Short mmCIF file of C-alpha atoms in Angstrom, two decimals:
data_model
loop_
_atom_site.label_atom_id
_atom_site.label_comp_id
_atom_site.label_asym_id
_atom_site.label_seq_id
_atom_site.Cartn_x
_atom_site.Cartn_y
_atom_site.Cartn_z
CA MET A 5 -38.86 -12.27 -0.90
CA HIS A 6 -38.75 -8.52 -1.24
CA ILE A 7 -34.98 -7.78 -1.18
CA VAL A 8 -33.42 -4.33 -1.04
CA PHE A 9 -29.69 -3.74 -1.53
CA PHE A 10 -28.41 -0.44 -0.15
CA GLU A 11 -25.09 1.36 -0.77
CA VAL A 12 -24.46 -0.61 -3.94
CA GLN A 13 -21.25 0.32 -5.77
CA ASP A 14 -20.83 0.06 -9.53
CA TRP A 15 -18.69 -3.08 -9.22
CA GLU A 16 -21.47 -4.87 -7.32
CA ARG A 17 -24.58 -3.94 -9.29
CA ASN A 18 -24.52 -6.37 -12.23
CA SER A 19 -23.54 -9.37 -10.15
CA LEU A 20 -26.38 -8.78 -7.70
CA LEU A 21 -28.96 -8.21 -10.43
CA LYS A 22 -27.88 -11.40 -12.20
CA ILE A 23 -28.80 -13.49 -9.15
CA PHE A 24 -31.64 -11.35 -7.80
CA PRO A 25 -33.26 -9.73 -10.86
CA ASP A 26 -36.35 -8.62 -8.92
CA ALA A 27 -34.43 -7.00 -6.09
CA LEU A 28 -34.44 -3.26 -5.52
CA ILE A 29 -30.90 -1.89 -5.80
CA THR A 30 -29.92 1.60 -4.69
CA ALA A 31 -26.73 3.52 -4.00
CA GLU A 32 -28.28 5.35 -1.06
CA LYS A 33 -27.85 4.44 2.59
CA LEU A 34 -30.70 3.13 4.70
CA THR A 35 -31.47 5.85 7.24
CA ILE A 36 -34.29 6.95 9.47
CA GLU A 37 -35.07 9.63 6.89
CA ASN A 38 -35.77 7.19 4.05
CA ALA A 39 -36.77 4.01 5.87
CA LEU A 40 -40.49 4.60 5.22
CA HIS A 41 -39.80 4.21 1.48
CA TYR A 42 -38.84 0.58 2.08
CA THR A 43 -41.57 -0.71 4.38
CA GLU A 44 -42.10 -3.80 2.21
CA ALA A 45 -38.48 -4.96 2.57
CA GLU A 46 -38.18 -8.49 3.96
CA VAL A 47 -34.44 -8.79 3.35
CA VAL A 48 -32.01 -5.89 3.57
CA SER A 49 -28.40 -5.96 2.43
CA CYS A 50 -26.30 -2.95 3.36
CA PHE A 51 -22.80 -1.66 3.97
CA ILE A 52 -21.35 0.11 7.02
CA TYR A 53 -22.84 3.56 6.41
CA SER A 54 -26.43 2.35 6.84
CA LYS A 55 -27.26 2.77 10.52
CA ILE A 56 -29.86 0.12 11.18
CA ASP A 57 -30.80 0.95 14.75
CA LYS A 58 -33.95 0.36 16.76
CA ALA A 59 -35.77 3.32 15.21
CA VAL A 60 -35.06 2.15 11.65
CA ILE A 61 -35.96 -1.46 12.40
CA GLU A 62 -39.31 -0.42 13.84
CA MET A 63 -40.07 1.40 10.60
CA LEU A 64 -39.62 -1.83 8.58
CA PRO A 65 -42.50 -4.08 9.70
CA GLN A 66 -41.82 -6.82 7.12
CA LEU A 67 -38.08 -7.10 7.82
CA LYS A 68 -36.93 -10.62 8.61
CA TYR A 69 -33.25 -10.71 7.63
CA ILE A 70 -30.27 -8.32 7.40
CA THR A 71 -27.00 -9.21 5.70
CA THR A 72 -24.20 -6.67 5.72
CA ARG A 73 -21.57 -6.69 2.99
CA SER A 74 -18.85 -6.15 5.57
CA THR A 75 -17.07 -7.99 8.34
CA GLY A 76 -18.00 -5.44 11.00
CA PHE A 77 -21.63 -5.12 12.08
CA ASP A 78 -21.52 -2.29 14.65
CA HIS A 79 -23.84 -0.29 12.40
CA ILE A 80 -26.64 -2.77 13.10
CA ASP A 81 -28.47 -3.15 16.41
CA VAL A 82 -28.33 -6.95 16.22
CA THR A 83 -29.63 -7.33 19.78
CA PHE A 84 -32.83 -5.41 19.14
CA ALA A 85 -33.20 -7.09 15.74
CA GLY A 86 -33.03 -10.44 17.50
CA THR A 87 -35.88 -9.49 19.82
CA LYS A 88 -38.01 -8.91 16.70
CA GLY A 89 -37.05 -12.29 15.25
CA ILE A 90 -34.77 -10.67 12.66
CA LYS A 91 -31.58 -12.57 11.88
CA THR A 92 -28.34 -10.81 10.89
CA SER A 93 -25.37 -12.11 8.90
CA ASN A 94 -22.03 -10.66 7.85
CA VAL A 95 -19.06 -11.46 5.61
CA PRO A 96 -16.67 -13.01 8.15
CA GLU A 97 -13.57 -12.38 6.04
CA TYR A 98 -12.71 -11.63 2.48
CA GLY A 99 -9.10 -10.48 2.24
CA SER A 100 -6.86 -12.74 4.33
CA THR A 101 -5.00 -14.25 1.40
CA THR A 102 -5.08 -10.94 -0.46
CA VAL A 103 -3.39 -8.98 2.33
CA ALA A 104 -0.88 -11.77 2.96
CA GLU A 105 0.16 -11.75 -0.69
CA HIS A 106 0.53 -7.95 -0.66
CA THR A 107 2.73 -8.33 2.41
CA PHE A 108 5.10 -10.48 0.39
CA ALA A 109 4.86 -8.15 -2.58
CA LEU A 110 6.23 -5.38 -0.35
CA MET A 111 8.77 -7.72 1.18
CA LEU A 112 10.15 -8.87 -2.17
CA SER A 113 10.10 -5.37 -3.61
CA LEU A 114 12.34 -4.25 -0.76
CA THR A 115 14.66 -7.22 -0.45
CA ARG A 116 15.21 -7.49 -4.21
CA LYS A 117 15.27 -3.70 -4.74
CA MET A 118 12.63 -3.98 -7.45
CA TYR A 119 11.84 -0.30 -7.82
CA GLN A 120 15.47 0.74 -7.90
CA SER A 121 16.11 -1.98 -10.49
CA VAL A 122 13.22 -0.90 -12.71
CA ASN A 123 14.19 2.76 -12.52
CA GLN A 124 17.82 1.94 -13.26
CA ALA A 125 16.90 -0.18 -16.28
CA LYS A 126 14.92 2.74 -17.68
CA THR A 127 18.15 4.75 -17.77
CA LEU A 128 19.89 1.86 -19.57
CA SER A 129 22.24 1.46 -16.61
CA PHE A 130 23.33 -2.09 -15.88
CA GLU A 131 25.63 -1.41 -12.92
CA HIS A 132 24.57 -4.04 -10.38
CA SER A 133 26.35 -2.96 -7.21
CA GLU A 134 23.52 -0.67 -6.04
CA ILE A 135 20.69 -3.11 -6.70
CA ARG A 136 22.04 -6.23 -5.03
CA GLY A 137 19.27 -7.96 -3.07
CA VAL A 138 19.00 -10.63 -0.41
CA ASP A 139 17.33 -14.05 -0.43
CA LEU A 140 14.28 -14.80 1.69
CA GLU A 141 15.25 -18.45 2.03
CA GLY A 142 16.91 -19.06 5.37
CA LYS A 143 15.95 -15.65 6.75
CA THR A 144 13.92 -15.32 9.95
CA LEU A 145 10.50 -13.73 9.57
CA GLY A 146 8.91 -12.27 12.67
CA ILE A 147 5.12 -12.34 12.45
CA VAL A 148 3.43 -10.12 15.03
CA GLY A 149 -0.16 -11.34 15.20
CA LEU A 150 -1.26 -14.80 14.05
CA GLY A 151 -4.87 -14.23 13.09
CA LYS A 152 -6.20 -15.29 9.71
CA ILE A 153 -3.90 -12.96 7.78
CA GLY A 154 -0.87 -13.80 9.92
CA GLN A 155 -1.49 -17.51 9.35
CA HIS A 156 -1.55 -17.01 5.59
CA VAL A 157 1.72 -15.09 5.87
CA LEU A 158 3.14 -18.01 7.84
CA GLN A 159 2.08 -20.45 5.13
CA ILE A 160 3.69 -18.39 2.38
CA ALA A 161 6.86 -17.90 4.43
CA LYS A 162 7.33 -21.63 4.80
CA GLY A 163 7.02 -21.95 1.02
CA PHE A 164 9.97 -19.56 0.71
CA GLY A 165 12.00 -21.68 3.13
CA MET A 166 12.00 -19.04 5.86
CA ASN A 167 12.35 -19.56 9.58
CA VAL A 168 9.44 -18.03 11.50
CA LEU A 169 9.13 -16.50 14.95
CA ALA A 170 5.60 -15.50 15.93
CA TYR A 171 4.20 -13.30 18.66
CA ASN A 172 0.55 -13.82 19.53
CA HIS A 173 -1.63 -13.42 22.62
CA SER A 174 -2.33 -17.17 22.56
CA GLN A 175 -0.63 -20.24 21.14
CA ASP A 176 -2.27 -22.65 18.71
CA LYS A 177 -0.91 -26.19 19.09
CA GLU A 178 -2.62 -27.35 15.90
CA LEU A 179 -0.86 -24.58 13.98
CA LEU A 180 2.47 -25.62 15.53
CA ASP A 181 1.85 -29.19 14.37
CA ARG A 182 1.01 -28.02 10.84
CA TYR A 183 3.98 -25.69 10.34
CA THR A 184 7.50 -25.55 11.71
CA PHE A 185 7.82 -22.28 13.61
CA SER A 186 8.27 -20.96 17.13
CA TYR A 187 6.23 -18.69 19.37
CA ALA A 188 8.27 -16.04 21.16
CA GLU A 189 7.91 -12.94 23.28
CA LEU A 190 7.71 -9.64 21.40
CA ASP A 191 11.23 -8.48 22.31
CA VAL A 192 12.64 -11.80 21.11
CA VAL A 193 10.80 -11.47 17.80
CA PHE A 194 12.08 -7.91 17.36
CA SER A 195 15.70 -8.73 18.15
CA ASN A 196 16.00 -12.01 16.22
CA SER A 197 14.07 -11.39 13.00
CA ASP A 198 15.52 -10.33 9.66
CA ILE A 199 12.07 -9.16 8.59
CA ILE A 200 9.18 -8.17 10.85
CA THR A 201 5.59 -7.99 9.60
CA LEU A 202 2.64 -6.68 11.62
CA HIS A 203 -0.81 -8.28 11.57
CA LEU A 204 -2.56 -6.99 14.69
CA PRO A 205 -5.79 -5.05 15.17
CA PHE A 206 -5.41 -1.46 16.37
CA ASN A 207 -6.46 -0.79 19.94
CA GLU A 208 -5.17 0.75 23.16
CA HIS A 209 -2.91 -2.26 23.75
CA THR A 210 -1.35 -2.34 20.29
CA LYS A 211 -0.97 1.39 19.58
CA HIS A 212 2.70 2.16 18.78
CA ILE A 213 3.72 -1.43 19.47
CA VAL A 214 6.70 -0.43 17.33
CA ASN A 215 7.89 2.70 19.12
CA LYS A 216 11.16 4.57 19.64
CA GLU A 217 12.28 2.11 22.33
CA ALA A 218 11.22 -0.99 20.42
CA ILE A 219 13.01 0.00 17.22
CA LEU A 220 16.35 -0.04 19.07
CA LYS A 221 15.79 -3.75 19.76
CA PHE A 222 15.49 -4.60 16.07
CA LYS A 223 18.25 -6.54 14.36
CA LYS A 224 20.62 -4.24 12.45
CA GLY A 225 19.83 -4.32 8.74
CA SER A 226 16.32 -5.68 9.21
CA TYR A 227 13.11 -4.90 7.31
CA LEU A 228 9.72 -3.78 8.65
CA ILE A 229 6.39 -4.39 6.90
CA ASN A 230 2.98 -3.04 7.96
CA THR A 231 -0.20 -3.96 6.07
CA ALA A 232 -2.40 -3.89 9.19
CA ARG A 233 -3.07 -0.53 10.86
CA GLY A 234 -0.97 2.63 10.68
CA GLY A 235 -1.23 3.33 14.40
CA LEU A 236 0.75 0.19 15.24
CA ILE A 237 3.92 2.12 14.39
CA ASP A 238 5.19 5.45 15.68
CA SER A 239 6.42 7.10 12.46
CA GLU A 240 9.27 8.71 14.40
CA ALA A 241 10.50 5.22 15.29
CA ILE A 242 10.89 4.44 11.59
CA VAL A 243 12.91 7.62 11.09
CA ILE A 244 15.18 6.65 13.98
CA GLY A 245 15.54 3.13 12.62
CA LEU A 246 16.56 4.43 9.22
CA GLU A 247 18.93 7.08 10.56
CA LYS A 248 20.72 4.56 12.79
CA GLU A 249 20.81 2.02 9.90
CA ILE A 250 18.82 -0.45 11.99
CA LEU A 251 16.25 -0.71 9.19
CA ASP A 252 17.39 -1.54 5.69
CA GLY A 253 13.90 -1.22 4.27
CA VAL A 254 10.33 -0.35 5.27
CA GLY A 255 7.14 -1.34 3.44
CA LEU A 256 3.96 0.46 4.49
CA ASP A 257 0.46 -0.04 3.13
CA VAL A 258 -0.97 1.94 6.04
CA LEU A 259 0.10 5.21 7.66
CA GLU A 260 -0.09 6.40 11.26
CA GLU A 261 -1.94 9.54 10.21
CA GLU A 262 -4.86 7.71 8.57
CA LYS A 263 -8.23 8.07 10.24
CA ASP A 264 -9.52 5.04 12.07
CA LEU A 265 -10.76 2.52 9.54
CA SER A 266 -12.70 -0.55 10.60
CA GLU A 267 -13.45 -1.88 7.13
CA GLU A 268 -10.96 -1.67 4.26
CA ILE A 269 -13.62 -2.14 1.62
CA ALA A 270 -15.02 1.23 2.71
CA MET A 271 -12.11 2.85 0.88
CA LEU A 272 -13.82 2.04 -2.41
CA THR A 273 -16.89 4.10 -1.49
CA SER A 274 -17.50 7.75 -2.32
CA GLU A 275 -18.48 8.40 1.30
CA PHE A 276 -15.02 7.43 2.53
CA ARG A 277 -13.27 9.51 -0.12
CA GLN A 278 -15.27 12.55 0.97
CA ASN A 279 -13.93 12.20 4.52
CA ILE A 280 -10.21 11.66 3.89
CA ASP A 281 -7.73 12.89 1.31
CA LEU A 282 -5.31 9.99 0.93
CA LYS A 283 -3.52 11.70 -1.93
CA ASN A 284 -2.35 14.59 0.25
CA LEU A 285 -1.79 12.29 3.21
CA ILE A 286 0.71 10.19 1.27
CA TYR A 287 2.26 13.15 -0.53
CA ASN A 288 2.95 14.96 2.72
CA HIS A 289 4.17 11.94 4.65
CA ILE A 290 7.64 12.39 6.12
CA LEU A 291 8.84 9.05 4.73
CA MET A 292 7.39 9.33 1.24
CA ASN A 293 10.63 10.15 -0.56
CA HIS A 294 13.01 8.09 1.51
CA PRO A 295 14.90 5.67 -0.77
CA LYS A 296 14.48 2.76 1.64
CA VAL A 297 10.75 3.24 2.19
CA LEU A 298 8.02 1.85 -0.04
CA ILE A 299 4.47 3.15 0.52
CA THR A 300 1.33 1.81 -1.14
CA PRO A 301 -2.05 3.59 -0.74
CA HIS A 302 -3.81 1.18 1.67
CA ASN A 303 -4.37 -1.23 -1.19
CA ALA A 304 -3.47 -4.62 0.30
CA PHE A 305 -7.14 -5.66 0.54
CA ASN A 306 -7.97 -4.64 -3.04
CA SER A 307 -8.05 -7.59 -5.41
CA LYS A 308 -10.69 -8.84 -7.83
CA GLU A 309 -10.90 -12.06 -5.86
CA ALA A 310 -11.49 -10.28 -2.53
CA LEU A 311 -14.35 -8.23 -3.99
CA LYS A 312 -15.77 -11.38 -5.55
CA ARG A 313 -15.69 -13.12 -2.16
CA ILE A 314 -17.76 -10.32 -0.60
CA LEU A 315 -20.46 -10.72 -3.22
CA GLU A 316 -20.38 -14.52 -3.20
CA THR A 317 -20.73 -14.61 0.58
CA THR A 318 -23.58 -12.09 0.54
CA ILE A 319 -25.41 -13.98 -2.20
CA SER A 320 -24.88 -17.25 -0.34
CA ASN A 321 -26.13 -15.68 2.90
CA ILE A 322 -29.40 -14.65 1.26
CA GLN A 323 -29.87 -17.95 -0.56
CA ASN A 324 -29.19 -19.93 2.61
CA TYR A 325 -31.62 -17.78 4.57
CA ALA A 326 -34.25 -18.40 1.92
CA SER A 327 -33.60 -22.15 2.32
CA ASP A 328 -34.08 -21.81 6.09
CA THR A 329 -30.37 -22.61 6.72
CA PRO A 330 -28.95 -19.15 7.55
CA THR A 331 -25.18 -18.82 7.60
CA ASN A 332 -22.63 -16.40 9.07
CA LEU A 333 -25.05 -15.26 11.74
CA VAL A 334 -23.87 -12.62 14.20
CA GLY A 335 -25.19 -11.24 17.49
CA ALA A 336 -27.66 -12.84 19.84
#
């Protein structure tokens, strides 16, 4: 097979060449402007900035298979590809466990006052009254959104001996049988949880799901964690929660002001960095210097294992296609 990998980052190159030594590997995007340079391509692997539409597909007469190194596939006209007999695969998920673990990293850092403790130790101060934490065991965790990431958070929470209330658009009986937890309406989750963590997609229905009215329903002294999408929270609601001492700690891996981001892995690309200045975004954020707020730079997805899963799935997709047993197919 004549395989072409587009948009290849430095961390991907060697692994791909090791498995596919004869493949053509390039950092450039596949576009209508350069498609004629790749007319022999039978298999194309790309990322989200390659727009593989009808015009591009028609310029690749040998193309039989597309595999995107992303979960989203809106950049590919899978319907038209299907009419040409071209199959398309994606990476269904790569960071569920990674994001869930980062969620607990934020949670523990807040509840055990890790940063205050480290900074205090550096001054050789061993006064403990200001760095007294709280246990997770026995606390109620409110999980808003029980998709793949939310389910991993649930699993970890039960390991800590936490009680769990979950809000989700549907209820999974099998999940209820596997773990001891309760489904509840959103207001009940807000008002009865010691810690609330958000794991919803961002859309018109979930925008500002934590708003100025909702924050007043939170349990006094509670914690709020967001590793999902910044737009789920109205930043002003956090300020109100802190001022009224409703919130005792806030952990944010995402900010309301971030541009819409459909694929976290895009943050590792130069194209993304050209379009958004995260450094200034975080520096200028109203909550950046608040002692009860911990902000990380949208890094929950970023682990060696998550990146490895992207490559392993892509490699497996191509190998399975070559064996006439294609996997992770999307579209018609």
